[in-house]
């Protein structure tokens, strides 16, 4: 039995070229702790960094504005659109930091989710520390709209 390379190329061209557009709005957060779970110290100045990983490489990244002195209920209302070529093998990493002017920014928490697992609508995403432990009551509020587009 012989395989005809031309017929294989024709079949590959029959597969639609699809991409997924994700409109993401980072709205706010709730109960963000101080770095390293400290009880004392200054009030944090939080911002969110969102990264889209495709094939284990960052393909797109955004950073919200910094909200000064508000770890209890910071509001960003930051909208952005991401384009993803392969949602089954791509994921978002949401990271919250405390901005510092004289030292490196402090890591607060993170959350990761595969693009294929995201659903449209509003969602509170939980945050986890650098050891993978849940930061109780610490969450980021998002709005997600997903639009899959295919060229045939």
PDB file of C-alpha atoms in Angstrom:
ATOM      1  CA  UNK A   1       0.000   0.000   0.000  1.00  0.00           C
ATOM      2  CA  UNK A   2       1.328   3.392  -0.994  1.00  0.00           C
ATOM      3  CA  UNK A   3       0.434   6.694   0.644  1.00  0.00           C
ATOM      4  CA  UNK A   4      -0.051   9.553  -1.741  1.00  0.00           C
ATOM      5  CA  UNK A   5       1.468  12.713  -0.236  1.00  0.00           C
ATOM      6  CA  UNK A   6      -0.720  14.932  -2.410  1.00  0.00           C
ATOM      7  CA  UNK A   7      -3.918  13.483  -0.960  1.00  0.00           C
ATOM      8  CA  UNK A   8      -2.588  14.055   2.578  1.00  0.00           C
ATOM      9  CA  UNK A   9      -1.890  17.717   1.787  1.00  0.00           C
ATOM     10  CA  UNK A  10      -5.380  18.135   0.413  1.00  0.00           C
ATOM     11  CA  UNK A  11      -6.888  16.696   3.588  1.00  0.00           C
ATOM     12  CA  UNK A  12      -4.776  19.001   5.750  1.00  0.00           C
ATOM     13  CA  UNK A  13      -6.112  21.977   3.847  1.00  0.00           C
ATOM     14  CA  UNK A  14      -9.660  20.812   4.589  1.00  0.00           C
ATOM     15  CA  UNK A  15      -9.041  21.394   8.306  1.00  0.00           C
ATOM     16  CA  UNK A  16     -10.310  24.874   9.201  1.00  0.00           C
ATOM     17  CA  UNK A  17      -7.850  27.453  10.491  1.00  0.00           C
ATOM     18  CA  UNK A  18      -9.401  28.494  13.805  1.00  0.00           C
ATOM     19  CA  UNK A  19      -8.479  31.010  16.453  1.00  0.00           C
ATOM     20  CA  UNK A  20     -10.196  31.984  19.661  1.00  0.00           C
ATOM     21  CA  UNK A  21     -10.590  35.600  20.724  1.00  0.00           C
ATOM     22  CA  UNK A  22     -10.994  36.112  24.442  1.00  0.00           C
ATOM     23  CA  UNK A  23     -12.284  39.485  25.613  1.00  0.00           C
ATOM     24  CA  UNK A  24     -11.185  39.720  29.211  1.00  0.00           C
ATOM     25  CA  UNK A  25     -12.047  42.404  31.720  1.00  0.00           C
ATOM     26  CA  UNK A  26     -10.173  42.434  35.015  1.00  0.00           C
ATOM     27  CA  UNK A  27     -12.798  44.216  37.093  1.00  0.00           C
ATOM     28  CA  UNK A  28     -11.705  44.114  40.719  1.00  0.00           C
ATOM     29  CA  UNK A  29     -10.351  42.018  43.577  1.00  0.00           C
ATOM     30  CA  UNK A  30     -11.346  41.271  47.132  1.00  0.00           C
ATOM     31  CA  UNK A  31      -9.449  40.701  50.408  1.00  0.00           C
ATOM     32  CA  UNK A  32      -5.913  40.766  49.030  1.00  0.00           C
ATOM     33  CA  UNK A  33      -3.457  39.899  51.803  1.00  0.00           C
ATOM     34  CA  UNK A  34      -0.211  41.678  52.565  1.00  0.00           C
ATOM     35  CA  UNK A  35       2.904  40.043  51.102  1.00  0.00           C
ATOM     36  CA  UNK A  36       4.033  36.847  52.852  1.00  0.00           C
ATOM     37  CA  UNK A  37       0.833  36.939  54.904  1.00  0.00           C
ATOM     38  CA  UNK A  38       2.217  39.709  57.124  1.00  0.00           C
ATOM     39  CA  UNK A  39      -0.248  41.188  59.580  1.00  0.00           C
ATOM     40  CA  UNK A  40       1.606  44.486  59.932  1.00  0.00           C
ATOM     41  CA  UNK A  41       3.015  46.902  57.430  1.00  0.00           C
ATOM     42  CA  UNK A  42       1.798  49.266  54.813  1.00  0.00           C
ATOM     43  CA  UNK A  43      -1.408  48.877  52.834  1.00  0.00           C
ATOM     44  CA  UNK A  44      -0.697  47.182  49.523  1.00  0.00           C
ATOM     45  CA  UNK A  45      -0.776  48.826  46.083  1.00  0.00           C
ATOM     46  CA  UNK A  46      -2.055  45.941  43.929  1.00  0.00           C
ATOM     47  CA  UNK A  47      -1.979  45.326  40.197  1.00  0.00           C
ATOM     48  CA  UNK A  48      -2.753  42.248  38.099  1.00  0.00           C
ATOM     49  CA  UNK A  49      -0.543  40.763  35.409  1.00  0.00           C
ATOM     50  CA  UNK A  50      -2.263  38.419  32.933  1.00  0.00           C
ATOM     51  CA  UNK A  51      -0.183  36.192  30.668  1.00  0.00           C
ATOM     52  CA  UNK A  52      -1.334  33.887  27.898  1.00  0.00           C
ATOM     53  CA  UNK A  53       0.902  30.833  27.460  1.00  0.00           C
ATOM     54  CA  UNK A  54       0.837  28.910  24.180  1.00  0.00           C
ATOM     55  CA  UNK A  55       3.280  26.009  23.706  1.00  0.00           C
ATOM     56  CA  UNK A  56       4.709  26.912  27.133  1.00  0.00           C
ATOM     57  CA  UNK A  57       5.765  30.365  25.916  1.00  0.00           C
ATOM     58  CA  UNK A  58       4.229  33.708  26.824  1.00  0.00           C
ATOM     59  CA  UNK A  59       2.550  34.986  23.661  1.00  0.00           C
ATOM     60  CA  UNK A  60       0.655  37.924  25.170  1.00  0.00           C
ATOM     61  CA  UNK A  61       0.896  39.769  28.463  1.00  0.00           C
ATOM     62  CA  UNK A  62      -0.874  42.737  30.066  1.00  0.00           C
ATOM     63  CA  UNK A  63      -0.574  44.615  33.342  1.00  0.00           C
ATOM     64  CA  UNK A  64      -3.411  46.580  34.910  1.00  0.00           C
ATOM     65  CA  UNK A  65      -2.901  49.943  36.510  1.00  0.00           C
ATOM     66  CA  UNK A  66      -1.851  50.028  40.153  1.00  0.00           C
ATOM     67  CA  UNK A  67      -4.473  50.855  42.767  1.00  0.00           C
ATOM     68  CA  UNK A  68      -2.842  52.822  45.567  1.00  0.00           C
ATOM     69  CA  UNK A  69      -3.472  51.799  49.201  1.00  0.00           C
ATOM     70  CA  UNK A  70      -6.332  49.378  48.592  1.00  0.00           C
ATOM     71  CA  UNK A  71      -5.945  45.662  49.193  1.00  0.00           C
ATOM     72  CA  UNK A  72      -9.491  45.268  50.465  1.00  0.00           C
ATOM     73  CA  UNK A  73     -11.413  46.060  47.264  1.00  0.00           C
ATOM     74  CA  UNK A  74      -9.242  47.422  44.404  1.00  0.00           C
ATOM     75  CA  UNK A  75     -11.067  48.231  41.140  1.00  0.00           C
ATOM     76  CA  UNK A  76      -9.325  48.183  37.739  1.00  0.00           C
ATOM     77  CA  UNK A  77     -12.002  47.775  35.025  1.00  0.00           C
ATOM     78  CA  UNK A  78      -9.185  46.875  32.627  1.00  0.00           C
ATOM     79  CA  UNK A  79     -10.373  45.389  29.300  1.00  0.00           C
ATOM     80  CA  UNK A  80      -8.154  43.560  26.822  1.00  0.00           C
ATOM     81  CA  UNK A  81      -8.497  41.060  23.979  1.00  0.00           C
ATOM     82  CA  UNK A  82      -6.308  37.992  23.656  1.00  0.00           C
ATOM     83  CA  UNK A  83      -6.063  35.785  20.561  1.00  0.00           C
ATOM     84  CA  UNK A  84      -5.341  32.106  21.080  1.00  0.00           C
ATOM     85  CA  UNK A  85      -4.505  29.617  18.315  1.00  0.00           C
ATOM     86  CA  UNK A  86      -4.850  26.377  20.302  1.00  0.00           C
ATOM     87  CA  UNK A  87      -7.138  26.671  23.357  1.00  0.00           C
ATOM     88  CA  UNK A  88      -6.697  23.021  24.371  1.00  0.00           C
ATOM     89  CA  UNK A  89      -2.980  23.527  25.049  1.00  0.00           C
ATOM     90  CA  UNK A  90      -2.952  27.183  26.127  1.00  0.00           C
ATOM     91  CA  UNK A  91      -3.521  28.688  29.532  1.00  0.00           C
ATOM     92  CA  UNK A  92      -3.848  32.004  31.310  1.00  0.00           C
ATOM     93  CA  UNK A  93      -1.789  32.876  34.370  1.00  0.00           C
ATOM     94  CA  UNK A  94      -3.240  35.613  36.571  1.00  0.00           C
ATOM     95  CA  UNK A  95      -0.763  37.075  39.077  1.00  0.00           C
ATOM     96  CA  UNK A  96      -1.369  39.782  41.667  1.00  0.00           C
ATOM     97  CA  UNK A  97       1.513  41.914  42.908  1.00  0.00           C
ATOM     98  CA  UNK A  98       2.048  44.713  45.401  1.00  0.00           C
ATOM     99  CA  UNK A  99       3.871  47.524  43.625  1.00  0.00           C
ATOM    100  CA  UNK A 100       6.874  48.907  45.487  1.00  0.00           C
ATOM    101  CA  UNK A 101       8.909  51.929  44.455  1.00  0.00           C
ATOM    102  CA  UNK A 102      12.239  51.196  46.166  1.00  0.00           C
ATOM    103  CA  UNK A 103      12.314  47.380  46.076  1.00  0.00           C
ATOM    104  CA  UNK A 104      11.089  44.616  43.784  1.00  0.00           C
ATOM    105  CA  UNK A 105       7.312  44.216  43.607  1.00  0.00           C
ATOM    106  CA  UNK A 106       5.936  41.674  46.078  1.00  0.00           C
ATOM    107  CA  UNK A 107       4.074  38.606  44.842  1.00  0.00           C
ATOM    108  CA  UNK A 108       0.600  38.293  46.409  1.00  0.00           C
ATOM    109  CA  UNK A 109      -1.143  35.398  44.646  1.00  0.00           C
ATOM    110  CA  UNK A 110      -1.878  33.609  41.399  1.00  0.00           C
ATOM    111  CA  UNK A 111      -4.367  31.491  39.481  1.00  0.00           C
ATOM    112  CA  UNK A 112      -3.955  29.470  36.258  1.00  0.00           C
ATOM    113  CA  UNK A 113      -6.633  28.097  33.924  1.00  0.00           C
ATOM    114  CA  UNK A 114      -6.615  26.392  30.535  1.00  0.00           C
ATOM    115  CA  UNK A 115      -8.310  28.489  27.862  1.00  0.00           C
ATOM    116  CA  UNK A 116     -10.493  25.490  26.936  1.00  0.00           C
ATOM    117  CA  UNK A 117     -11.847  25.425  30.517  1.00  0.00           C
ATOM    118  CA  UNK A 118     -12.904  29.075  30.549  1.00  0.00           C
ATOM    119  CA  UNK A 119     -16.583  29.925  30.359  1.00  0.00           C
ATOM    120  CA  UNK A 120     -18.281  33.112  29.284  1.00  0.00           C
ATOM    121  CA  UNK A 121     -19.679  35.413  31.893  1.00  0.00           C
ATOM    122  CA  UNK A 122     -18.600  36.803  35.232  1.00  0.00           C
ATOM    123  CA  UNK A 123     -16.340  34.850  37.569  1.00  0.00           C
ATOM    124  CA  UNK A 124     -14.564  35.204  40.885  1.00  0.00           C
ATOM    125  CA  UNK A 125     -11.236  33.413  40.580  1.00  0.00           C
ATOM    126  CA  UNK A 126      -9.503  32.269  43.778  1.00  0.00           C
ATOM    127  CA  UNK A 127      -5.882  33.149  44.450  1.00  0.00           C
ATOM    128  CA  UNK A 128      -3.136  30.791  45.609  1.00  0.00           C
ATOM    129  CA  UNK A 129       0.217  31.612  47.206  1.00  0.00           C
ATOM    130  CA  UNK A 130       3.603  30.605  45.773  1.00  0.00           C
ATOM    131  CA  UNK A 131       3.295  27.202  47.505  1.00  0.00           C
ATOM    132  CA  UNK A 132      -0.108  26.448  45.963  1.00  0.00           C
ATOM    133  CA  UNK A 133      -2.074  27.113  49.149  1.00  0.00           C
ATOM    134  CA  UNK A 134      -5.386  28.869  48.811  1.00  0.00           C
ATOM    135  CA  UNK A 135      -5.460  32.470  50.032  1.00  0.00           C
ATOM    136  CA  UNK A 136      -8.792  32.396  51.839  1.00  0.00           C
ATOM    137  CA  UNK A 137     -11.244  35.064  50.678  1.00  0.00           C
ATOM    138  CA  UNK A 138      -8.694  36.549  48.211  1.00  0.00           C
ATOM    139  CA  UNK A 139     -10.239  36.642  44.728  1.00  0.00           C
ATOM    140  CA  UNK A 140     -10.141  38.515  41.423  1.00  0.00           C
ATOM    141  CA  UNK A 141     -13.381  39.384  39.620  1.00  0.00           C
ATOM    142  CA  UNK A 142     -13.406  38.888  35.828  1.00  0.00           C
ATOM    143  CA  UNK A 143     -15.729  39.184  32.868  1.00  0.00           C
ATOM    144  CA  UNK A 144     -15.030  36.799  29.976  1.00  0.00           C
ATOM    145  CA  UNK A 145     -16.345  36.742  26.411  1.00  0.00           C
ATOM    146  CA  UNK A 146     -15.145  34.010  24.036  1.00  0.00           C
ATOM    147  CA  UNK A 147     -15.415  34.189  20.247  1.00  0.00           C
ATOM    148  CA  UNK A 148     -14.165  31.279  18.147  1.00  0.00           C
ATOM    149  CA  UNK A 149     -13.452  32.168  14.525  1.00  0.00           C
ATOM    150  CA  UNK A 150     -12.675  29.707  11.734  1.00  0.00           C
ATOM    151  CA  UNK A 151     -11.569  30.244   8.147  1.00  0.00           C
ATOM    152  CA  UNK A 152     -12.650  27.446   5.850  1.00  0.00           C
TER     153      UNK A 152
END
